[in-house]
Structure formats: structure tokens, C-alpha cells
Coordinates of C-alpha atoms in Angstrom, one line a residue:
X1 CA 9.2 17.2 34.8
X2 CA 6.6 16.9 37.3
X3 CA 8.6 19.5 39.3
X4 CA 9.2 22.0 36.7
X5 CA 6.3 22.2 34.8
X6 CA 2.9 21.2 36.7
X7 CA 0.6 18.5 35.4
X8 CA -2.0 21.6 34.4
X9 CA 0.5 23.4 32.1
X10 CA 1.9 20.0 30.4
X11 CA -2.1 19.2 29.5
X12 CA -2.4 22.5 28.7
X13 CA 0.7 22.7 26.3
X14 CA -0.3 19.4 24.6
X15 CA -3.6 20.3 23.9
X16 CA -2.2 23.4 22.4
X17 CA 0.4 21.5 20.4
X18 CA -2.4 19.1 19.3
X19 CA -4.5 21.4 18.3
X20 CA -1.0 23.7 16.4
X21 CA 0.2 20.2 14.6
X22 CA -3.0 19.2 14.1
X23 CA -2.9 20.5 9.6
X24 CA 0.6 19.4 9.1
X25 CA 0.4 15.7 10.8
X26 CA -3.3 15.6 8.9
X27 CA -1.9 16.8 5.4
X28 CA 1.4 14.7 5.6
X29 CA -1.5 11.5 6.5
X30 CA -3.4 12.8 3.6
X31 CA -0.6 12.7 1.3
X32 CA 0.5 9.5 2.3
X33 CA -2.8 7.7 1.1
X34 CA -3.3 9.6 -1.7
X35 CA 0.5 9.0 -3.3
X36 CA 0.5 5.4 -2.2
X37 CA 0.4 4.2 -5.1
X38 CA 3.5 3.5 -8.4
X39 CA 1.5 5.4 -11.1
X40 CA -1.6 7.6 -11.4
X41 CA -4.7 5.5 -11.0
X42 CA -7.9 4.9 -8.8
X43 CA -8.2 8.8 -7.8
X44 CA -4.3 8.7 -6.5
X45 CA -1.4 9.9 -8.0
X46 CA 2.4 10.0 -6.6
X47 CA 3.7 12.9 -4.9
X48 CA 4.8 15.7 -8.0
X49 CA 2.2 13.6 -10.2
X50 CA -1.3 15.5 -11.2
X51 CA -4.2 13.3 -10.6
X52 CA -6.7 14.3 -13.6
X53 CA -10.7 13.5 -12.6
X54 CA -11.7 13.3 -15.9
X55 CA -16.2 13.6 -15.5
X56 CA -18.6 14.2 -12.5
X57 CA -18.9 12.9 -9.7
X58 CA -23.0 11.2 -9.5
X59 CA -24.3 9.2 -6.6
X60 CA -23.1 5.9 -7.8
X61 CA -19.5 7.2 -8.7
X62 CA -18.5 9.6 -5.5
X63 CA -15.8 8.6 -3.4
X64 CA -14.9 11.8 -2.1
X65 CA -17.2 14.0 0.3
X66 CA -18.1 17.1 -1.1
X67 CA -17.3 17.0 -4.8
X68 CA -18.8 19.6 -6.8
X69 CA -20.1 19.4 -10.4
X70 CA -19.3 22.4 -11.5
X71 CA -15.4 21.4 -12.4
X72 CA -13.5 18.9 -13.0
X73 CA -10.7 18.3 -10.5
X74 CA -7.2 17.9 -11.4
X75 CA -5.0 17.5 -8.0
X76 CA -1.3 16.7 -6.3
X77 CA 0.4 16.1 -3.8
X78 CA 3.8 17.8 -3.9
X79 CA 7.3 17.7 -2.3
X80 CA 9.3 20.7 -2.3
X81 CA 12.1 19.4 -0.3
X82 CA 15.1 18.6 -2.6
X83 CA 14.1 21.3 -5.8
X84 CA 10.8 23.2 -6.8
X85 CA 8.2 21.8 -9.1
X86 CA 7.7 23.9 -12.4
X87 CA 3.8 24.2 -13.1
X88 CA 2.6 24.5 -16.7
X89 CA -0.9 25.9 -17.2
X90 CA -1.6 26.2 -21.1
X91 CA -3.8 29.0 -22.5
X92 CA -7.7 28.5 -22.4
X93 CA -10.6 30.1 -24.3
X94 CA -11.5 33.8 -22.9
X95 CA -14.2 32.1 -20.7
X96 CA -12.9 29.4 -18.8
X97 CA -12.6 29.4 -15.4
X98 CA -9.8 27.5 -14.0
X99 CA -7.6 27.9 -10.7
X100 CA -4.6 26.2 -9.4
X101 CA -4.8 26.5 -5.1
X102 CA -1.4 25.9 -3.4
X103 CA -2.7 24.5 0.0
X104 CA 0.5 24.4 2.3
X105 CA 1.4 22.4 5.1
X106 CA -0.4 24.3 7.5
X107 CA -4.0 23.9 5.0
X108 CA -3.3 28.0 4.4
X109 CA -3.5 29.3 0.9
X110 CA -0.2 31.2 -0.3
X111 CA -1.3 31.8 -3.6
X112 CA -4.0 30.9 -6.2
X113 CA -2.9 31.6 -9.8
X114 CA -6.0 31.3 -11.6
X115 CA -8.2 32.6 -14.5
X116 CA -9.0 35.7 -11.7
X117 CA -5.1 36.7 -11.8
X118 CA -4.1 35.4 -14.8
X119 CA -6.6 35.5 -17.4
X120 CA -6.6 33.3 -20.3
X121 CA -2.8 32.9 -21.9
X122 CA -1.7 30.5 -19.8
X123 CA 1.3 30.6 -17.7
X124 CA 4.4 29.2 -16.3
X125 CA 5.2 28.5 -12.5
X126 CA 8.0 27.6 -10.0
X127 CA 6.5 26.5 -7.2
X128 CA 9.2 26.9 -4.5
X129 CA 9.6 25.5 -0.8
X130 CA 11.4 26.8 1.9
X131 CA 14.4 24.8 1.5
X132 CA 15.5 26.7 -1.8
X133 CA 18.1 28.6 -2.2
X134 CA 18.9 29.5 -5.9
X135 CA 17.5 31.4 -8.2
X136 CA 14.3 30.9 -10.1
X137 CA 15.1 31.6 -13.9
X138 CA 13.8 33.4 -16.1
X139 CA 10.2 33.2 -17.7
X140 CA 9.1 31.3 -14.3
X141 CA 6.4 32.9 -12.4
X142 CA 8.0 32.0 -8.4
X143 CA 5.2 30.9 -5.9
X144 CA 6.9 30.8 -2.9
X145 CA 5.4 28.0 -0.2
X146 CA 6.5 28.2 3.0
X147 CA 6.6 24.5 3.9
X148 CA 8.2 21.8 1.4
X149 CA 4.3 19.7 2.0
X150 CA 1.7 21.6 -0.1
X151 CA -1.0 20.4 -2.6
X152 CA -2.5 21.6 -5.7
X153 CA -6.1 22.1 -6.0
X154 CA -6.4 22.3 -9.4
X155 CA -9.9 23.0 -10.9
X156 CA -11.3 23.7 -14.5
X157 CA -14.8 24.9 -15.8
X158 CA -16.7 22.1 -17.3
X159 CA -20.0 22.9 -18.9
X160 CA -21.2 19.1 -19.0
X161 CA -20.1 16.0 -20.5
X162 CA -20.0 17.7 -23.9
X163 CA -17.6 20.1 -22.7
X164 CA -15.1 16.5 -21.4
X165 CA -13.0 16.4 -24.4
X166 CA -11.7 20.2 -24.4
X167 CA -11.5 20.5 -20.9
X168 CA -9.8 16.8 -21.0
X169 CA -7.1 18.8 -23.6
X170 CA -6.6 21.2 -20.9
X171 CA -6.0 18.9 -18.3
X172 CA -3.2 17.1 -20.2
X173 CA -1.6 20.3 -21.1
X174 CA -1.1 21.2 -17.4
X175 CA 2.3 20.0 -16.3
X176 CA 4.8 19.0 -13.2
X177 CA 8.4 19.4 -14.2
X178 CA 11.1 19.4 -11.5
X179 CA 13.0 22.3 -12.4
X180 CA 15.9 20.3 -13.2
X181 CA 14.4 18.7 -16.0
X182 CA 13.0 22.3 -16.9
X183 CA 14.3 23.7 -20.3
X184 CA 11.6 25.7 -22.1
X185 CA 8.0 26.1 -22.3
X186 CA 8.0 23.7 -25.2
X187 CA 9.2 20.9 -23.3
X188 CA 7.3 17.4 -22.6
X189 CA 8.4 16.3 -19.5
X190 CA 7.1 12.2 -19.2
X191 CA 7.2 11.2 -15.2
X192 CA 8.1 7.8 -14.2
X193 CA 6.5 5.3 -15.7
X194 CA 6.7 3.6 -11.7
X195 CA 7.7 5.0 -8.4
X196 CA 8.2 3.1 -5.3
X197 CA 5.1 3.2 -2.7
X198 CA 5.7 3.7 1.1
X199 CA 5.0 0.8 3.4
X200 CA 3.0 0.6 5.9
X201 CA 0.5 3.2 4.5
X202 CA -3.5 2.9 5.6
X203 CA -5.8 3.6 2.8
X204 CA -8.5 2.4 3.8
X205 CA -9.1 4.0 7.4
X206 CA -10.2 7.8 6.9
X207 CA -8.0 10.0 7.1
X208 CA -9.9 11.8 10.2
X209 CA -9.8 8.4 12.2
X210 CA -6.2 7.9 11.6
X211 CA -5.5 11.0 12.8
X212 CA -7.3 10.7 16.3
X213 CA -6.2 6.9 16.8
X214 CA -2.3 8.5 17.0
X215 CA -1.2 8.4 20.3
X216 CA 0.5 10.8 21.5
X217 CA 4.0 9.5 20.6
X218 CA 2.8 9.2 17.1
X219 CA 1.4 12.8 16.6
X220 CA 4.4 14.4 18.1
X221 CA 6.8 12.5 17.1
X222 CA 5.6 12.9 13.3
X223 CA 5.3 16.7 14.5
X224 CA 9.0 16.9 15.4
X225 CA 9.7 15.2 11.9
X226 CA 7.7 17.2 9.9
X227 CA 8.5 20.6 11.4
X228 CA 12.2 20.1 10.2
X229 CA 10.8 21.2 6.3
X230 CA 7.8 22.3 7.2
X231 CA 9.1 25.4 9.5
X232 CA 6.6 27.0 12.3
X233 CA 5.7 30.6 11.1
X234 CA 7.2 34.2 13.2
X235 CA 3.8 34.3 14.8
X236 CA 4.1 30.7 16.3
X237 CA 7.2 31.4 18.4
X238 CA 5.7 31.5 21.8
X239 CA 3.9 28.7 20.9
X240 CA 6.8 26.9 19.7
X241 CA 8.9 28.1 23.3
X242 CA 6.4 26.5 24.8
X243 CA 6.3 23.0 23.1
X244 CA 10.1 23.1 23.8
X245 CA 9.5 22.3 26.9
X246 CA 7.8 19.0 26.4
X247 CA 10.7 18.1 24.0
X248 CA 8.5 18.5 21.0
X249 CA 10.8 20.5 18.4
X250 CA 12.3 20.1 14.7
X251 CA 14.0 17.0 14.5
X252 CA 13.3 15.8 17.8
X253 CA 12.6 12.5 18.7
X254 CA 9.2 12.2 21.1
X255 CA 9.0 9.6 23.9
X256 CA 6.2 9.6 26.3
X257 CA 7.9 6.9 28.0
X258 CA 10.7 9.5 29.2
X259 CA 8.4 11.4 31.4
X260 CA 7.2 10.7 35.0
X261 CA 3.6 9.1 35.3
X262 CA 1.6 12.1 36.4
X263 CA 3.2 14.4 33.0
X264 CA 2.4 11.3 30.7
X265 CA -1.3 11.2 31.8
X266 CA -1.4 15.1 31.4
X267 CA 0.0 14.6 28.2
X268 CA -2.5 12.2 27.1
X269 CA -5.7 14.0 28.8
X270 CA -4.1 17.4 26.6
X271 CA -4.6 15.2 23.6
X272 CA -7.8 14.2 24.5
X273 CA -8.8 17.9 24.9
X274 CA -7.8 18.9 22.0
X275 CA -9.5 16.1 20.0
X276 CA -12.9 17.2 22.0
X277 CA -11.8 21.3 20.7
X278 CA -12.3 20.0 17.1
X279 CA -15.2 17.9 17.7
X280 CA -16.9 20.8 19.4
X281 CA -16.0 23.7 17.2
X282 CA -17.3 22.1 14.2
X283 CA -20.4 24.0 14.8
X284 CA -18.3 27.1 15.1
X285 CA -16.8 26.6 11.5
X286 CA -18.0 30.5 10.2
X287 CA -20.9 32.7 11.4
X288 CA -24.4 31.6 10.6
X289 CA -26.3 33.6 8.4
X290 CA -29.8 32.6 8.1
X291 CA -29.1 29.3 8.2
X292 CA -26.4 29.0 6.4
X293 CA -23.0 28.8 7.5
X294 CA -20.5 30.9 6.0
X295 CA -16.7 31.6 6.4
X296 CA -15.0 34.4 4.7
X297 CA -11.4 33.5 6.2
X298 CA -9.7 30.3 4.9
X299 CA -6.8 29.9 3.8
X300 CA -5.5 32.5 6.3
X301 CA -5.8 31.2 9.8
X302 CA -3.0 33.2 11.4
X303 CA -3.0 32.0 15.3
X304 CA -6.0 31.4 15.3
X305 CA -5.1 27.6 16.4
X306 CA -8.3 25.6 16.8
X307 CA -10.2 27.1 14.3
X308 CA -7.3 25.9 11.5
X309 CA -7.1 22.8 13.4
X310 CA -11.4 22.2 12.9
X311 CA -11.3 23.4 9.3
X312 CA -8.3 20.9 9.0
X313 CA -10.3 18.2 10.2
X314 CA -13.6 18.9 8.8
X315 CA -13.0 20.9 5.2
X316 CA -9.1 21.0 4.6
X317 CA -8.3 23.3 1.2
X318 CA -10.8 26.0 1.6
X319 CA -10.3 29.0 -0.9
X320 CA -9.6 32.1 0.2
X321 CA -12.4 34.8 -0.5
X322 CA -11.6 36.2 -3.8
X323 CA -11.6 33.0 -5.6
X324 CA -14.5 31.4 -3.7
X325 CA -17.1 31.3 -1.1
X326 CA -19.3 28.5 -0.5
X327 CA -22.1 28.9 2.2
X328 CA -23.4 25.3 3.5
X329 CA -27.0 25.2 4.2
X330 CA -27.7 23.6 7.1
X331 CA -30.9 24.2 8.9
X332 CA -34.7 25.9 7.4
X333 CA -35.3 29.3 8.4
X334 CA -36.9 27.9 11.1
X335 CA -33.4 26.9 12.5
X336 CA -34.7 23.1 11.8
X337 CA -32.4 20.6 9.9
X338 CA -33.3 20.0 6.7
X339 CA -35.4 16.9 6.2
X340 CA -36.0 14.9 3.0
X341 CA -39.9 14.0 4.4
X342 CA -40.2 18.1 3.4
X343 CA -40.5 20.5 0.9
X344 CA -38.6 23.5 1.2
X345 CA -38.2 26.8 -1.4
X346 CA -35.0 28.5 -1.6
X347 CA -36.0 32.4 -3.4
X348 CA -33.6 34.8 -4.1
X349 CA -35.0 38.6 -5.0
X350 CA -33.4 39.9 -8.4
X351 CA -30.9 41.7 -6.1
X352 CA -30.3 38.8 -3.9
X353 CA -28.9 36.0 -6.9
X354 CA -25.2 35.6 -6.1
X355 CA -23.5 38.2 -7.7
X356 CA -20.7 36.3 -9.0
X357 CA -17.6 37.6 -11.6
X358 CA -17.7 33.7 -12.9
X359 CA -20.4 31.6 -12.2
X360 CA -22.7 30.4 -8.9
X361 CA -24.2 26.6 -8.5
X362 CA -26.7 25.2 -5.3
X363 CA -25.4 21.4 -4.7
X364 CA -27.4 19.3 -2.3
X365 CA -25.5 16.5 -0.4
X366 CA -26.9 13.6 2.5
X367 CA -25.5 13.8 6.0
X368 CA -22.2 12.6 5.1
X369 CA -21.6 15.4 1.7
X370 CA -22.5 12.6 -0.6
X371 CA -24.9 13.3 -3.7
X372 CA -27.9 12.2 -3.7
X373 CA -29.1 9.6 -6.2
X374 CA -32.5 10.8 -8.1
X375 CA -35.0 9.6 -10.5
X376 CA -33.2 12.7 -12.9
X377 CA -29.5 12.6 -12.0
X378 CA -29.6 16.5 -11.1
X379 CA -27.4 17.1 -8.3
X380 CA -27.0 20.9 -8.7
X381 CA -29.0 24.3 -10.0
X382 CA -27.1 27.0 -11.0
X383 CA -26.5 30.2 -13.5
X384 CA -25.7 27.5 -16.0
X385 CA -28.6 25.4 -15.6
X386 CA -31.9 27.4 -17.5
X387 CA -33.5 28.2 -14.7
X388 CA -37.1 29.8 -14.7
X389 CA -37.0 33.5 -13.5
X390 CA -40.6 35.3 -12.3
X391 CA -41.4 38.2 -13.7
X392 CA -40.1 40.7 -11.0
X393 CA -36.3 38.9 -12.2
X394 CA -36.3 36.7 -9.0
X395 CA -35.5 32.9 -8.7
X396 CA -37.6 30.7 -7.0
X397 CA -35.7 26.9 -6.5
X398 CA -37.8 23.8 -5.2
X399 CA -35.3 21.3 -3.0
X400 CA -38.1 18.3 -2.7
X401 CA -37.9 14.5 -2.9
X402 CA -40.6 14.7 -5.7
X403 CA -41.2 16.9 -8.9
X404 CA -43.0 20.5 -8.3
X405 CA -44.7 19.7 -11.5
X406 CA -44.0 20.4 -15.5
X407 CA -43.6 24.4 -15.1
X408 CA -40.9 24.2 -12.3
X409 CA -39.1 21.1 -13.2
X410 CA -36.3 23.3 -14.8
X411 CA -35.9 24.3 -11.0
X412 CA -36.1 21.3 -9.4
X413 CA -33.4 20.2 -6.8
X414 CA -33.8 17.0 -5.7
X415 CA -33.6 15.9 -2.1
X416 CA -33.8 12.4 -0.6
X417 CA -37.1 10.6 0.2
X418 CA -35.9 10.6 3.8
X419 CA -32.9 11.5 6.5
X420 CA -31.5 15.0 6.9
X421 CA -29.1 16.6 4.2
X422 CA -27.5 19.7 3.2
X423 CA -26.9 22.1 0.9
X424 CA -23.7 24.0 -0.6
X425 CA -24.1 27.2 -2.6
X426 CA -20.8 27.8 -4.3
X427 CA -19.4 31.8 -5.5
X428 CA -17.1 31.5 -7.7
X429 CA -15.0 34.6 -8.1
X430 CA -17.8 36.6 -5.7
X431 CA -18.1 40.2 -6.2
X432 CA -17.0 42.6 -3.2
X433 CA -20.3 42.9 -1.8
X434 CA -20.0 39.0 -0.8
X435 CA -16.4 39.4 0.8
X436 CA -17.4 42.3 2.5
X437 CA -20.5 40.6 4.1
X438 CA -23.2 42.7 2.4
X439 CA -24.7 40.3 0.5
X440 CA -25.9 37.3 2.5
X441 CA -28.0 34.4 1.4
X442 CA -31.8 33.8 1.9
X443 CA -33.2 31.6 4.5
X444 CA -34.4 27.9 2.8
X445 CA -38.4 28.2 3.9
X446 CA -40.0 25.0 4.5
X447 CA -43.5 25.2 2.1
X448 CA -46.3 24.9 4.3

């Protein structure tokens, strides 16, 4: 090999393939511990099962980073490889924001049939891999994914605890029916009461560490297996000549052993590389904007190989534009991190407060994008929340460890006593100045 292809290319083409592989080999991980268990329970569900959250996340109940409590979460992990999976979403009130986000295989965002595109009367999906080749009948909305691996990111509008036992009623009127068992609209499908769980599984190692403790027979070789129904895109085919050459392909099985000693330590250093790409472009992950750091393009990577790869790592299931946006505050308009030791005001002019189509929220998280517990249990502001406007129509929100006092208490944020956090402003359904980059968030000032 060492003869054909010199040791630069082969770490070169690894570290390309690492970083190409990188959202498939994650996801598949992913879905592994999150289906490893025989029935929905714990914040799991088996694969083609909907896992229902069913009330906020608060500091003492948040075992997922980055939860917001704006929605409550209703998610799956599906395989599309032997038939499509028939989504029911029943019909809402005329207000109620809900999505259901296909993430596929390679964390992009094929379609997101929501309240946005499909208003209120509810609807009825196929969602359809790759590997189908009939027809989708009649009064089925196809959703065509591209790989057989996707997930559901399926969110509905919660206005508080009161709000539980409708949106709850929602939730158990959305349904996963393979289309075999699909008949009508009308029909209750009941999933297994048990399903078998996978050996060998790891759920209790994070995902991310799992991922970079694969050596490099592990990552390709479940590369090679997963590309079989998870297929490599039109634009990937040079990349995909190239792999070729180091074996790695659809079905293949990987063996580093096979090579000469000089191509295995280039494939290992290419490994290496690309594990050091992801660490180092998660300050790259969207252009800052007065501190905050804001991406207007998931959910359609393209080529653009590393970047997927770091969003992958670091944030996998963004929404694409229309549905979302959701700046993260990271440093003080000073460019310095945000510290709980401070006080900082975040002010938006009348024309500056997110022009949203649904609704806007400011959700403050430690280091790690865990809430924050506080002497008041609020963990978010927003256009929900009775906010305080001055008299000139703009907002003025206080993010400090203590209260601002009576008159601003409505727009209180609470920070930690201590350490460094952040902050998430989420758009939901932003308007086309905020897609287009003309609007862009306020600096946080530190209050002197």
C-alpha cells in the first residue's frame, strides 16, 4: 500500500473519512443507547417507538444538555430498512406550535412537517427510506429520507404545567405505524408490549467519548456497515473514490491489521487529525455576531465535511432556518465570558425584539448546557413570560445571580453565584429579516 499510495495521502484520506463518517457512526451510537431498552422508559424508547417527555426539564431533573422549556419533547429513533414508518400527527388548536424534524443519518434535515407547513388539522405521514420501492398509498403524505437511520425530533408548545394535560393528549395522539399494519387514519396501532435490546450497548459512557475511543477498525468498519443503507450522497463521490482506496466501502469489512506498518500509523495519525478538526472548530460553529454565535445553515451541510462532522459532535439535530434559529451567547460585549460573580443587561430596542411568526425565549445554561438551579426556579424569559417593557417599547432583561429588585423581578434571569455560563435565545419560526441576517442580536453589557 505503502507503494501505491504514500503515507501522506493515506492520513490524509482517513482524516477525511473520519471527519465524512463522523454523523452516521455518531447517530447509529446515539441510537443504540437511546433504543437499548424493551419498552419506553427512563428517557429511551425502542427504535420506531416515540419517547413522550411529558414536563420541563429544571436543574434537579435535566439529563440531557440543552433542553429547552419552551416544549415538551416527544422523540425516536427510527429504522427505515425493511418498510417506512407511517406518522400520525392529530389536529391541534389554531395556536399551537408543534414540529416533527426528520434528522437523517448524515444529522441533515430532509423535511420538517410542522405547524409552519401544515397548520393546525393534523396530518398523516410515510416516512420513507431509501430502500423502498413501492408505492406510498393514498392519503399518506411521503417524506422521503435518504438513509434508512433517521430520528424524529418531535416538539409541542407548552405554555406551563397547566398547559401538561392537553399537550399530554397531543402527545398520545401522535403515532408510529409500520405501514404494514397501516389501514386508515382511525386505526390504533399498540407496539410491542417488549422488544429485544442489543448487547453489548454502553449507556453510560457519552456518546461523544464513545465515539473518539473507536479505533480506527471500529469507526470504519461500522462506516462500511452503515453505508450499505445509509448510501453516500452524488456530491460525496470523489470522496467516496477516494476511501475506496483504503478499502473502506459499503459492506466492506475494515482491517488495519491488513496494511503495512507505515499506512497503519498514517491511518491512525488521520484519525487523530480529524478528532483534533472537531475539537478545534467548535469555536467555528456559525459567525459571531456580537457575542453571540449564530448559524443560519443546519440541517444542510452539503460538503462541507468538518463543519457537519463539529455540529455532529457538539449540537447534532439543529433546525434548519425557517423553523428555528437559536443564537448561543457566549461572551459580554466586551468579548469576555460570561461570569456568574457579574451582572450583565441584555436590551433589545422596540425594533430589535426577535421578530418571530411563533414565539422567542432567552434560556441560561452552566458551562456544560445544564440549567441552572435558583432561589425562583426561572430558567428562561421570553414573549410568554410578562415581561416589563419601558416606555419607548424596548425590553431591558437582568441575567444576575441576585434579584434586580421588586420593579424588575418580572425580568429577572437568573445566573449562578459563580463559574462561567451561557445563554441560548431561541426563534421559533423567525421572520425573513433573521434568515437573511438583518436582524442580529444585541451585545449582553456587563452593568458597571
Amino acid at each position: 500500500m505503502a507503494g501505491i499510495i504514500s503515507p501522506a495521502d493515506v492520513k490524509s484520506i482517513a482524516q477525511d473519512g473520519f471527519l465524512f463518517g463522523l454523523p452516521p457512526v455518531y447517530i447509529a451510537l446515539q441510537a443504540d443507547v437511546m433504543t437499548n431498552v424493551a419498552k419506553p422508559e427512563g428517557g429511551r424508547a425502542p427504535f420506531n417507538q416515540f419517547d413522550h417527555h411529558r414536563e420541563f426539564p429544571d436543574a434537579k431533573n435535566n439529563k440531557i444538555v440543552g433542553m429547552n422549556v419552551d416544549t415538551l419533547y416527544s422523540l425516536a429513533n427510527l429504522d427505515l430498512t425493511a418498510e417506512p414508518m407511517v406518522l400520525v400527527v392529530p389536529p391541534m388548536d389554531g395556536t399551537r406550535w408543534w414540529i416533527m424534524q426528520v434528522i437523517d443519518a448524515w444529522n441533515d434535515v430532509p423535511a420538517a412537517p410542522g405547524s409552519r407547513t401544515h397548520g393546525d388539522k393534523g396530518a398523516v405521514f410515510a416516512l420513507v427510506g431509501p430502500n423502498f420501492k413501492g408505492e406510498v398509498p393514498a392519503g399518506l403524505e411521503a417524506v422521503r429520507c435518504d438513509s434508512s437511520l433517521c430520528a424524529l425530533g418531535g416538539r409541542t408548545y407548552t405554555a406551563g404545567p397547566a398547559d401538561y394535560p392537553t399537550v399530554h393528549k397531543i402527545q398520545d395522539g401522535y403515532q408510529l405505524i409500520p405501514l404494514s399494519q397501516w389501514k386508515s387514519k382511525d386505526t390504533r396501532y399498540t407496539p410491542p408490549a417488549s422488544v429485544a435490546v442489543k448487547p453489548g450497548v454502553d449507556a453510560r459512557t457519552p456518546v461523544p467519548a464513545q465515539v473518539f475511543k473507536m479505533s480506527a477498525d471500529q469507526f470504519f468498519g461500522r462506516l462500511c456497515e452503515l453505508l450499505v443503507n445509509n448510501p453516500a450522497r452524488q456530491a460525496d463521490a470523489p470522496l467516496i473514490a477516494r476511501l475506496a482506496t483504503l478499502g473502506i466501502k459499503p459492506g466492506a469489512t475494515f482491517k488495519v491489521d491488513g496494511f503495512d506498518a507505515e499506512t497503519r500509523k498514517a491511518i491512525e495519525e488521520g484519525v487523530t487529525a480529524g478528532q483534533a478538526a472537531i475539537r478545534d472548530g467548535e469555536s467555528k460553529m456559525g459567525e459571531m455576531v456580537n457575542g453571540w454565535q449564530v448559524a443560519r445553515d443546519l440541517g444542510r451541510y452539503g460538503t462541507k465535511y468538518a463543519y457537519r462532522a463539529t455540529w455532529t459532535f457538539f449540537g447534532v439535530g439543529g433546525n434548519v432556518v425557517e423553523d428555528a434559529l437559536y443564537p448561543l451567547g457566549l461572551v459580554d460585549a466586551d468579548g469576555k465570558k460570561f461570569d456568574g460573580a457579574n451582572k450583565y443587561v441584555l436590551r433589545f430596542a422596540k425594533d430589535e425584539i426577535p421578530p418571530v411568526d411563533a414565539f422567542w425565549s432567552l434560556t441560561l445554561y452552566d458551562k456544560d448546557s445544564y440549567l441552572v438551579d435558583n432561589a425562583i426556579n426561572r430558567y428562561a424569559l421570553g414573549d410568554r413570560s410578562h415581561c416589563a417593557l419601558g416606555a419607548d417599547g424596548s425590553l431591558t432583561l437582568y441575567v444576575q445571580s441576585e434579584s434586580p429588585g421588586t420593579d424588575e423581578e418580572s425580568n429577572w434571569l437568573p445566573s449562578p453565584k459563580t463559574g462561567t455560563f451561557k445563554l441560548a435565545l431561541r426563534l421559533y419560526v423567525p421572520k425573513k429579516q433573521v434568515a437573511d441576517g438583518i436582524w442580529k442580536p444585541p451585545a449582553v453589557q456587563r452593568a458597571r
